[in-house]
Each structure stands twice: as C-alpha cells, then as structure tokens.
mmCIF file with all atom_site columns, C-alpha atoms in Angstrom:
data_model
loop_
_atom_site.group_PDB
_atom_site.id
_atom_site.type_symbol
_atom_site.label_atom_id
_atom_site.label_alt_id
_atom_site.label_comp_id
_atom_site.label_asym_id
_atom_site.label_entity_id
_atom_site.label_seq_id
_atom_site.pdbx_PDB_ins_code
_atom_site.Cartn_x
_atom_site.Cartn_y
_atom_site.Cartn_z
_atom_site.occupancy
_atom_site.B_iso_or_equiv
_atom_site.pdbx_formal_charge
_atom_site.auth_seq_id
_atom_site.auth_comp_id
_atom_site.auth_asym_id
_atom_site.auth_atom_id
_atom_site.pdbx_PDB_model_num
ATOM 1   C CA . MET A 1 1   ? -23.652 15.816 33.458 1.00 37.00 ? 136 MET A CA 1
ATOM 2   C CA . SER A 1 2   ? -20.074 17.485 33.229 1.00 39.00 ? 137 SER A CA 1
ATOM 3   C CA . SER A 1 3   ? -20.044 21.223 33.260 1.00 41.00 ? 138 SER A CA 1
ATOM 4   C CA . ARG A 1 4   ? -17.057 21.271 30.826 1.00 46.00 ? 139 ARG A CA 1
ATOM 5   C CA . ALA A 1 5   ? -17.676 21.334 27.261 1.00 47.00 ? 140 ALA A CA 1
ATOM 6   C CA . ALA A 1 6   ? -16.642 18.849 24.721 1.00 47.00 ? 141 ALA A CA 1
ATOM 7   C CA . PRO A 1 7   ? -13.699 20.054 22.447 1.00 48.00 ? 142 PRO A CA 1
ATOM 8   C CA . GLY A 1 8   ? -15.948 20.339 19.316 1.00 48.00 ? 143 GLY A CA 1
ATOM 9   C CA . ALA A 1 9   ? -18.479 22.501 21.415 1.00 50.00 ? 144 ALA A CA 1
ATOM 10  C CA . SER A 1 10  ? -18.339 26.178 21.290 1.00 47.00 ? 145 SER A CA 1
ATOM 11  C CA . SER A 1 11  ? -16.755 28.279 23.686 1.00 46.00 ? 146 SER A CA 1
ATOM 12  C CA . GLY A 1 12  ? -19.004 29.152 26.867 1.00 48.00 ? 147 GLY A CA 1
ATOM 13  C CA . ARG A 1 13  ? -19.321 32.708 25.527 1.00 52.00 ? 148 ARG A CA 1
ATOM 14  C CA . GLY A 1 14  ? -21.582 32.268 22.487 1.00 54.00 ? 149 GLY A CA 1
ATOM 15  C CA . GLY A 1 15  ? -18.626 32.202 20.326 1.00 76.00 ? 150 GLY A CA 1
ATOM 16  C CA . TRP A 1 16  ? -18.035 30.299 17.283 1.00 87.00 ? 151 TRP A CA 1
ATOM 17  C CA . PRO A 1 17  ? -17.799 26.488 17.565 1.00 94.00 ? 152 PRO A CA 1
ATOM 18  C CA . LEU A 1 18  ? -13.861 25.684 18.465 1.00 96.00 ? 153 LEU A CA 1
ATOM 19  C CA . PRO A 1 19  ? -13.164 23.438 15.451 1.00 97.00 ? 154 PRO A CA 1
ATOM 20  C CA . LEU A 1 20  ? -14.002 26.159 13.114 1.00 97.00 ? 155 LEU A CA 1
ATOM 21  C CA . VAL A 1 21  ? -12.107 28.743 15.341 1.00 96.00 ? 156 VAL A CA 1
ATOM 22  C CA . VAL A 1 22  ? -8.955  26.610 15.178 1.00 98.00 ? 157 VAL A CA 1
ATOM 23  C CA . ALA A 1 23  ? -9.311  26.067 11.084 1.00 98.00 ? 158 ALA A CA 1
ATOM 24  C CA . LEU A 1 24  ? -9.785  29.775 10.827 1.00 98.00 ? 159 LEU A CA 1
ATOM 25  C CA . VAL A 1 25  ? -6.996  30.913 12.854 1.00 98.00 ? 160 VAL A CA 1
ATOM 26  C CA . ALA A 1 26  ? -4.507  28.175 11.510 1.00 98.00 ? 161 ALA A CA 1
ATOM 27  C CA . ALA A 1 27  ? -5.470  29.241 7.737  1.00 98.00 ? 162 ALA A CA 1
ATOM 28  C CA . THR A 1 28  ? -5.116  32.980 8.869  1.00 98.00 ? 163 THR A CA 1
ATOM 29  C CA . TYR A 1 29  ? -1.694  32.187 10.698 1.00 98.00 ? 164 TYR A CA 1
ATOM 30  C CA . ALA A 1 30  ? -0.742  30.276 7.401  1.00 98.00 ? 165 ALA A CA 1
ATOM 31  C CA . ALA A 1 31  ? -1.630  33.052 5.018  1.00 97.00 ? 166 ALA A CA 1
ATOM 32  C CA . LEU A 1 32  ? 0.186   35.793 7.561  1.00 96.00 ? 167 LEU A CA 1
ATOM 33  C CA . TYR A 1 33  ? 3.382   33.600 7.683  1.00 95.00 ? 168 TYR A CA 1
ATOM 34  C CA . LEU A 1 34  ? 3.532   33.272 3.913  1.00 93.00 ? 169 LEU A CA 1
ATOM 35  C CA . SER A 1 35  ? 2.601   37.060 3.279  1.00 90.00 ? 170 SER A CA 1
ATOM 36  C CA . VAL A 1 36  ? 5.763   37.910 5.496  1.00 89.00 ? 171 VAL A CA 1
ATOM 37  C CA . THR A 1 37  ? 8.127   35.184 4.327  1.00 84.00 ? 172 THR A CA 1
ATOM 38  C CA . VAL A 1 38  ? 7.395   34.889 0.795  1.00 77.00 ? 173 VAL A CA 1
ATOM 39  C CA . VAL A 1 39  ? 5.673   38.142 -0.547 1.00 69.00 ? 174 VAL A CA 1
ATOM 40  C CA . THR A 1 40  ? 7.093   41.167 1.624  1.00 67.00 ? 175 THR A CA 1
ATOM 41  C CA . ALA A 1 41  ? 10.494  41.881 2.390  1.00 62.00 ? 176 ALA A CA 1
ATOM 42  C CA . PHE A 1 42  ? 9.768   41.876 6.533  1.00 60.00 ? 177 PHE A CA 1
ATOM 43  C CA . GLY A 1 43  ? 11.555  38.374 6.367  1.00 58.00 ? 178 GLY A CA 1
ATOM 44  C CA . GLY A 1 44  ? 15.398  37.797 6.310  1.00 60.00 ? 179 GLY A CA 1
ATOM 45  C CA . ALA A 1 45  ? 18.338  35.226 7.614  1.00 56.00 ? 180 ALA A CA 1
ATOM 46  C CA . PHE A 1 46  ? 18.007  36.526 11.082 1.00 57.00 ? 181 PHE A CA 1
ATOM 47  C CA . GLY A 1 47  ? 14.140  36.800 11.653 1.00 65.00 ? 182 GLY A CA 1
ATOM 48  C CA . THR A 1 48  ? 11.530  39.352 10.616 1.00 77.00 ? 183 THR A CA 1
ATOM 49  C CA . THR A 1 49  ? 10.961  43.001 11.245 1.00 83.00 ? 184 THR A CA 1
ATOM 50  C CA . PHE A 1 50  ? 7.268   42.363 11.367 1.00 90.00 ? 185 PHE A CA 1
ATOM 51  C CA . TRP A 1 51  ? 5.517   39.354 12.838 1.00 94.00 ? 186 TRP A CA 1
ATOM 52  C CA . PRO A 1 52  ? 1.775   39.978 12.510 1.00 95.00 ? 187 PRO A CA 1
ATOM 53  C CA . ALA A 1 53  ? 0.913   36.327 13.277 1.00 97.00 ? 188 ALA A CA 1
ATOM 54  C CA . ALA A 1 54  ? 2.023   36.869 16.764 1.00 97.00 ? 189 ALA A CA 1
ATOM 55  C CA . GLY A 1 55  ? -0.498  39.827 17.375 1.00 97.00 ? 190 GLY A CA 1
ATOM 56  C CA . LEU A 1 56  ? -3.105  37.511 16.019 1.00 98.00 ? 191 LEU A CA 1
ATOM 57  C CA . THR A 1 57  ? -2.584  34.680 18.322 1.00 98.00 ? 192 THR A CA 1
ATOM 58  C CA . VAL A 1 58  ? -2.457  36.900 21.345 1.00 97.00 ? 193 VAL A CA 1
ATOM 59  C CA . ALA A 1 59  ? -5.748  38.673 20.461 1.00 96.00 ? 194 ALA A CA 1
ATOM 60  C CA . VAL A 1 60  ? -7.384  35.079 19.426 1.00 96.00 ? 195 VAL A CA 1
ATOM 61  C CA . LEU A 1 61  ? -6.306  33.786 22.991 1.00 96.00 ? 196 LEU A CA 1
ATOM 62  C CA . LEU A 1 62  ? -7.605  36.554 24.829 1.00 94.00 ? 197 LEU A CA 1
ATOM 63  C CA . ARG A 1 63  ? -10.815 36.540 22.869 1.00 92.00 ? 198 ARG A CA 1
ATOM 64  C CA . ARG A 1 64  ? -11.527 32.673 23.775 1.00 93.00 ? 199 ARG A CA 1
ATOM 65  C CA . ASP A 1 65  ? -11.800 30.811 26.932 1.00 92.00 ? 200 ASP A CA 1
ATOM 66  C CA . ALA A 1 66  ? -8.764  29.733 28.462 1.00 93.00 ? 201 ALA A CA 1
ATOM 67  C CA . ARG A 1 67  ? -10.076 25.934 27.962 1.00 95.00 ? 202 ARG A CA 1
ATOM 68  C CA . ASP A 1 68  ? -9.901  26.401 24.176 1.00 97.00 ? 203 ASP A CA 1
ATOM 69  C CA . TRP A 1 69  ? -6.101  27.841 24.342 1.00 97.00 ? 204 TRP A CA 1
ATOM 70  C CA . ALA A 1 70  ? -4.467  24.003 23.963 1.00 98.00 ? 205 ALA A CA 1
ATOM 71  C CA . TRP A 1 71  ? -6.265  23.473 20.804 1.00 98.00 ? 206 TRP A CA 1
ATOM 72  C CA . LEU A 1 72  ? -5.900  26.731 19.173 1.00 98.00 ? 207 LEU A CA 1
ATOM 73  C CA . LEU A 1 73  ? -2.365  26.598 19.996 1.00 98.00 ? 208 LEU A CA 1
ATOM 74  C CA . ALA A 1 74  ? -1.865  22.982 18.710 1.00 98.00 ? 209 ALA A CA 1
ATOM 75  C CA . GLY A 1 75  ? -3.240  24.349 15.288 1.00 98.00 ? 210 GLY A CA 1
ATOM 76  C CA . VAL A 1 76  ? -0.785  27.198 15.211 1.00 98.00 ? 211 VAL A CA 1
ATOM 77  C CA . TRP A 1 77  ? 2.096   24.947 16.297 1.00 98.00 ? 212 TRP A CA 1
ATOM 78  C CA . ILE A 1 78  ? 1.257   22.513 13.501 1.00 98.00 ? 213 ILE A CA 1
ATOM 79  C CA . VAL A 1 79  ? 1.047   25.400 10.833 1.00 98.00 ? 214 VAL A CA 1
ATOM 80  C CA . GLU A 1 80  ? 4.165   26.788 11.788 1.00 98.00 ? 215 GLU A CA 1
ATOM 81  C CA . LEU A 1 81  ? 6.206   23.888 12.421 1.00 98.00 ? 216 LEU A CA 1
ATOM 82  C CA . THR A 1 82  ? 4.946   22.738 8.870  1.00 98.00 ? 217 THR A CA 1
ATOM 83  C CA . LEU A 1 83  ? 5.657   26.210 7.003  1.00 96.00 ? 218 LEU A CA 1
ATOM 84  C CA . ASP A 1 84  ? 9.339   26.229 8.744  1.00 95.00 ? 219 ASP A CA 1
ATOM 85  C CA . LEU A 1 85  ? 9.997   22.868 7.328  1.00 96.00 ? 220 LEU A CA 1
ATOM 86  C CA . VAL A 1 86  ? 8.656   23.497 3.895  1.00 95.00 ? 221 VAL A CA 1
ATOM 87  C CA . VAL A 1 87  ? 8.939   26.882 3.123  1.00 92.00 ? 222 VAL A CA 1
ATOM 88  C CA . SER A 1 88  ? 11.601  28.171 5.288  1.00 89.00 ? 223 SER A CA 1
ATOM 89  C CA . ASN A 1 89  ? 13.592  25.041 4.723  1.00 90.00 ? 224 ASN A CA 1
ATOM 90  C CA . VAL A 1 90  ? 15.057  24.985 8.278  1.00 93.00 ? 225 VAL A CA 1
ATOM 91  C CA . SER A 1 91  ? 16.075  21.942 10.305 1.00 95.00 ? 226 SER A CA 1
ATOM 92  C CA . VAL A 1 92  ? 13.578  19.969 12.469 1.00 97.00 ? 227 VAL A CA 1
ATOM 93  C CA . VAL A 1 93  ? 15.226  21.483 15.726 1.00 96.00 ? 228 VAL A CA 1
ATOM 94  C CA . VAL A 1 94  ? 14.919  25.030 14.596 1.00 96.00 ? 229 VAL A CA 1
ATOM 95  C CA . ALA A 1 95  ? 11.481  24.099 13.107 1.00 96.00 ? 230 ALA A CA 1
ATOM 96  C CA . VAL A 1 96  ? 10.244  22.868 16.587 1.00 98.00 ? 231 VAL A CA 1
ATOM 97  C CA . GLY A 1 97  ? 11.846  25.962 18.410 1.00 97.00 ? 232 GLY A CA 1
ATOM 98  C CA . TRP A 1 98  ? 10.283  28.265 16.170 1.00 96.00 ? 233 TRP A CA 1
ATOM 99  C CA . ALA A 1 99  ? 6.951   26.295 16.472 1.00 98.00 ? 234 ALA A CA 1
ATOM 100 C CA . THR A 1 100 ? 7.196   26.293 20.342 1.00 98.00 ? 235 THR A CA 1
ATOM 101 C CA . ALA A 1 101 ? 8.323   29.991 20.639 1.00 98.00 ? 236 ALA A CA 1
ATOM 102 C CA . ASN A 1 102 ? 5.637   31.167 18.423 1.00 97.00 ? 237 ASN A CA 1
ATOM 103 C CA . CYS A 1 103 ? 2.972   29.449 20.909 1.00 98.00 ? 238 CYS A CA 1
ATOM 104 C CA . ALA A 1 104 ? 4.583   30.007 24.079 1.00 98.00 ? 239 ALA A CA 1
ATOM 105 C CA . GLU A 1 105 ? 4.957   33.706 23.611 1.00 98.00 ? 240 GLU A CA 1
ATOM 106 C CA . PRO A 1 106 ? 1.017   34.397 23.118 1.00 98.00 ? 241 PRO A CA 1
ATOM 107 C CA . ALA A 1 107 ? 0.320   32.070 25.606 1.00 98.00 ? 242 ALA A CA 1
ATOM 108 C CA . LEU A 1 108 ? 2.388   33.557 28.199 1.00 98.00 ? 243 LEU A CA 1
ATOM 109 C CA . SER A 1 109 ? 1.209   36.954 27.292 1.00 97.00 ? 244 SER A CA 1
ATOM 110 C CA . ALA A 1 110 ? -2.540  36.000 27.535 1.00 96.00 ? 245 ALA A CA 1
ATOM 111 C CA . PHE A 1 111 ? -1.892  34.252 30.672 1.00 96.00 ? 246 PHE A CA 1
ATOM 112 C CA . LEU A 1 112 ? -0.270  37.024 32.394 1.00 95.00 ? 247 LEU A CA 1
ATOM 113 C CA . LEU A 1 113 ? -3.223  39.541 31.024 1.00 94.00 ? 248 LEU A CA 1
ATOM 114 C CA . ARG A 1 114 ? -5.844  37.209 32.376 1.00 91.00 ? 249 ARG A CA 1
ATOM 115 C CA . ARG A 1 115 ? -4.234  36.264 35.582 1.00 87.00 ? 250 ARG A CA 1
ATOM 116 C CA . ASN A 1 116 ? -6.589  37.459 38.399 1.00 69.00 ? 251 ASN A CA 1
ATOM 117 C CA . ARG A 1 117 ? -9.094  38.245 35.687 1.00 72.00 ? 252 ARG A CA 1
ATOM 118 C CA . ARG A 1 118 ? -11.869 36.389 33.814 1.00 66.00 ? 253 ARG A CA 1
ATOM 119 C CA . ASP A 1 119 ? -12.245 38.492 30.498 1.00 69.00 ? 254 ASP A CA 1
ATOM 120 C CA . ARG A 1 120 ? -9.762  39.961 28.252 1.00 70.00 ? 255 ARG A CA 1
ATOM 121 C CA . PRO A 1 121 ? -8.618  43.430 29.151 1.00 75.00 ? 256 PRO A CA 1
ATOM 122 C CA . ASN A 1 122 ? -10.264 46.520 28.235 1.00 80.00 ? 257 ASN A CA 1
ATOM 123 C CA . LEU A 1 123 ? -7.658  48.538 26.214 1.00 82.00 ? 258 LEU A CA 1
ATOM 124 C CA . ALA A 1 124 ? -9.919  51.701 26.302 1.00 79.00 ? 259 ALA A CA 1
ATOM 125 C CA . ARG A 1 125 ? -8.437  51.898 29.793 1.00 83.00 ? 260 ARG A CA 1
ATOM 126 C CA . ALA A 1 126 ? -5.127  53.388 30.475 1.00 87.00 ? 261 ALA A CA 1
ATOM 127 C CA . ASP A 1 127 ? -4.130  51.044 33.246 1.00 88.00 ? 262 ASP A CA 1
ATOM 128 C CA . ASN A 1 128 ? -5.173  47.988 31.196 1.00 88.00 ? 263 ASN A CA 1
ATOM 129 C CA . LEU A 1 129 ? -3.311  49.396 27.943 1.00 90.00 ? 264 LEU A CA 1
ATOM 130 C CA . VAL A 1 130 ? -0.182  49.675 29.982 1.00 93.00 ? 265 VAL A CA 1
ATOM 131 C CA . ARG A 1 131 ? -0.503  46.394 31.266 1.00 93.00 ? 266 ARG A CA 1
ATOM 132 C CA . PHE A 1 132 ? -1.062  45.162 27.631 1.00 95.00 ? 267 PHE A CA 1
ATOM 133 C CA . PHE A 1 133 ? 2.135   46.834 26.387 1.00 96.00 ? 268 PHE A CA 1
ATOM 134 C CA . ALA A 1 134 ? 4.162   45.456 29.403 1.00 96.00 ? 269 ALA A CA 1
ATOM 135 C CA . LEU A 1 135 ? 2.978   41.863 29.182 1.00 96.00 ? 270 LEU A CA 1
ATOM 136 C CA . ALA A 1 136 ? 1.908   41.353 25.438 1.00 97.00 ? 271 ALA A CA 1
ATOM 137 C CA . VAL A 1 137 ? 4.298   43.705 23.584 1.00 98.00 ? 272 VAL A CA 1
ATOM 138 C CA . ILE A 1 138 ? 7.594   43.496 25.836 1.00 98.00 ? 273 ILE A CA 1
ATOM 139 C CA . VAL A 1 139 ? 7.343   40.310 28.106 1.00 98.00 ? 274 VAL A CA 1
ATOM 140 C CA . GLY A 1 140 ? 5.874   37.822 25.672 1.00 98.00 ? 275 GLY A CA 1
ATOM 141 C CA . PRO A 1 141 ? 7.979   38.657 22.692 1.00 98.00 ? 276 PRO A CA 1
ATOM 142 C CA . VAL A 1 142 ? 11.073  38.640 24.993 1.00 98.00 ? 277 VAL A CA 1
ATOM 143 C CA . ALA A 1 143 ? 10.260  34.967 26.105 1.00 98.00 ? 278 ALA A CA 1
ATOM 144 C CA . GLY A 1 144 ? 9.456   33.979 22.618 1.00 97.00 ? 279 GLY A CA 1
ATOM 145 C CA . ALA A 1 145 ? 12.575  35.312 21.025 1.00 96.00 ? 280 ALA A CA 1
ATOM 146 C CA . LEU A 1 146 ? 14.567  33.573 23.604 1.00 97.00 ? 281 LEU A CA 1
ATOM 147 C CA . ILE A 1 147 ? 13.069  30.324 22.806 1.00 97.00 ? 282 ILE A CA 1
ATOM 148 C CA . GLY A 1 148 ? 13.076  30.843 18.783 1.00 95.00 ? 283 GLY A CA 1
ATOM 149 C CA . VAL A 1 149 ? 16.495  32.050 18.737 1.00 95.00 ? 284 VAL A CA 1
ATOM 150 C CA . GLY A 1 150 ? 17.631  29.751 21.529 1.00 96.00 ? 285 GLY A CA 1
ATOM 151 C CA . SER A 1 151 ? 16.858  26.676 18.947 1.00 95.00 ? 286 SER A CA 1
ATOM 152 C CA . GLY A 1 152 ? 18.366  28.417 16.055 1.00 93.00 ? 287 GLY A CA 1
ATOM 153 C CA . VAL A 1 153 ? 21.973  29.039 18.201 1.00 95.00 ? 288 VAL A CA 1
ATOM 154 C CA . ALA A 1 154 ? 21.627  25.415 19.449 1.00 94.00 ? 289 ALA A CA 1
ATOM 155 C CA . ASP A 1 155 ? 21.457  24.095 16.044 1.00 93.00 ? 290 ASP A CA 1
ATOM 156 C CA . GLY A 1 156 ? 24.119  26.302 14.484 1.00 92.00 ? 291 GLY A CA 1
ATOM 157 C CA . PHE A 1 157 ? 21.847  28.095 12.465 1.00 89.00 ? 292 PHE A CA 1
ATOM 158 C CA . TYR A 1 158 ? 22.844  31.447 13.791 1.00 88.00 ? 293 TYR A CA 1
ATOM 159 C CA . GLY A 1 159 ? 24.086  33.446 16.458 1.00 90.00 ? 294 GLY A CA 1
ATOM 160 C CA . PHE A 1 160 ? 22.429  35.151 19.174 1.00 93.00 ? 295 PHE A CA 1
ATOM 161 C CA . TRP A 1 161 ? 23.188  38.784 17.776 1.00 90.00 ? 296 TRP A CA 1
ATOM 162 C CA . PRO A 1 162 ? 21.535  40.141 15.624 1.00 84.00 ? 297 PRO A CA 1
ATOM 163 C CA . ALA A 1 163 ? 18.767  37.368 15.803 1.00 90.00 ? 298 ALA A CA 1
ATOM 164 C CA . PHE A 1 164 ? 17.536  38.069 19.154 1.00 95.00 ? 299 PHE A CA 1
ATOM 165 C CA . PRO A 1 165 ? 16.790  41.641 18.810 1.00 93.00 ? 300 PRO A CA 1
ATOM 166 C CA . ARG A 1 166 ? 14.952  41.109 15.116 1.00 91.00 ? 301 ARG A CA 1
ATOM 167 C CA . TRP A 1 167 ? 12.713  38.467 16.384 1.00 93.00 ? 302 TRP A CA 1
ATOM 168 C CA . PHE A 1 168 ? 11.904  40.603 19.644 1.00 96.00 ? 303 PHE A CA 1
ATOM 169 C CA . VAL A 1 169 ? 11.412  43.537 17.559 1.00 95.00 ? 304 VAL A CA 1
ATOM 170 C CA . GLY A 1 170 ? 9.350   41.549 14.932 1.00 94.00 ? 305 GLY A CA 1
ATOM 171 C CA . ASP A 1 171 ? 7.204   40.060 17.285 1.00 96.00 ? 306 ASP A CA 1
ATOM 172 C CA . ALA A 1 172 ? 6.638   42.894 19.442 1.00 97.00 ? 307 ALA A CA 1
ATOM 173 C CA . VAL A 1 173 ? 5.425   45.093 16.546 1.00 96.00 ? 308 VAL A CA 1
ATOM 174 C CA . GLY A 1 174 ? 3.230   42.579 15.172 1.00 97.00 ? 309 GLY A CA 1
ATOM 175 C CA . VAL A 1 175 ? 1.582   42.490 18.304 1.00 98.00 ? 310 VAL A CA 1
ATOM 176 C CA . LEU A 1 176 ? 1.368   46.257 18.896 1.00 96.00 ? 311 LEU A CA 1
ATOM 177 C CA . ALA A 1 177 ? 0.157   46.655 15.302 1.00 95.00 ? 312 ALA A CA 1
ATOM 178 C CA . LEU A 1 178 ? -2.560  43.768 15.045 1.00 96.00 ? 313 LEU A CA 1
ATOM 179 C CA . ALA A 1 179 ? -3.459  42.927 18.555 1.00 96.00 ? 314 ALA A CA 1
ATOM 180 C CA . PRO A 1 180 ? -5.422  45.926 19.774 1.00 94.00 ? 315 PRO A CA 1
ATOM 181 C CA . MET A 1 181 ? -7.425  46.222 16.355 1.00 92.00 ? 316 MET A CA 1
ATOM 182 C CA . LEU A 1 182 ? -8.900  42.572 17.120 1.00 93.00 ? 317 LEU A CA 1
ATOM 183 C CA . LEU A 1 183 ? -9.485  43.094 20.694 1.00 89.00 ? 318 LEU A CA 1
ATOM 184 C CA . LEU A 1 184 ? -11.119 46.343 20.427 1.00 83.00 ? 319 LEU A CA 1
ATOM 185 C CA . ARG A 1 185 ? -15.005 46.423 19.934 1.00 68.00 ? 320 ARG A CA 1
ATOM 186 C CA . ARG A 1 186 ? -17.055 49.143 19.432 1.00 48.00 ? 321 ARG A CA 1
ATOM 187 C CA . ARG A 1 187 ? -18.470 49.598 23.060 1.00 52.00 ? 322 ARG A CA 1
ATOM 188 C CA . ASP A 1 188 ? -14.802 49.624 24.607 1.00 48.00 ? 323 ASP A CA 1
ATOM 189 C CA . LEU A 1 189 ? -14.558 53.127 22.915 1.00 37.00 ? 324 LEU A CA 1
#
C-alpha cells in the first residue's frame, strides 16, 4: 500500500475531505469575486483596491497539506477564469493571465512561508509575523501583479501604470485583511 492519500481522501491532518474543501473554497472565492466586482465599488478598470480572495487562497493553502494544493488551486483557477470571462467580459488571454496570477501568487507565498517548515506559521510569534508580511503581503502580490498586469498589457487591455500598483495593493490588502483571521487559532494567542 502506498502512503500517499488518494485525491478524494481527507488531508493527513484530520481535516475535511479534499473534494469538500475544494468545493467550499471555490464557492467562497466566487462569492468574494462577485461581491468585489459587482456589489462593491472596490473594482475598477485597472483592478481592485481590495481583493480578499487572495487572503482566502493563501490561508487555505497554509492550512492544508501541500499535496492538496494542486486540487485547491485548480478549483480557484477554474472559478477565476470562468468569472473573468463571464462577469468581467475580458479576452481569453487576459482571463487566463488573471486566473494564473491569482493562483501563482498564493502558491508562491505559501511555498515560501512553508519552506523549511512543516506546519503553517504561528502568526502570534513576531518573527513569523514579519515573514508572513514580507512573503505573503509583499512578495506574493508583487509576483501576482506582474503576471496579471502582464497579461493585460500583452493583450492591449491596459498599460502597466496604473494597473500594477492597484493590483498589488488590492491583493496585499486582501491578504493582510483576511488571511491572519483565517490562520489564527485560539491556542495561537
């Protein structure tokens, strides 16, 4: 018998079954997407000033085993691509770029935060909080903004400025506002 769990099994940490988590993350991501782009005034022609879905995705990746990440990111990618095409009405090139950016960013952040460590960072410790801020609030959103804005620039959808700073700030604020709440547990305090 193999020690690797099947894709439908629960994560090795006694968590919820992976298919249920993927469905819940995808549905929550879609709800956040729609609330930001349709209901609130955070969205605009050059990106959003608050993208909480970035915080959701980073937190979920940090909470789950790395073996689950591909499935979780696939769910996010499909939702993002579909909503970009249907709701935002952008070209396929831009939609693929945005979906890729919104998966690469949290994956990079989570990978860097979990590198050399098995578990998610304890944000109640000052050194972990600084690492979280540097990697998940700055490095990840910069990478995501470069990919996402790059796809829009390549397609002629918009220019690099003012799209890059808006994308970066929107993702950084989304991670900073949502991820710590989803990562902190009572015993962390």
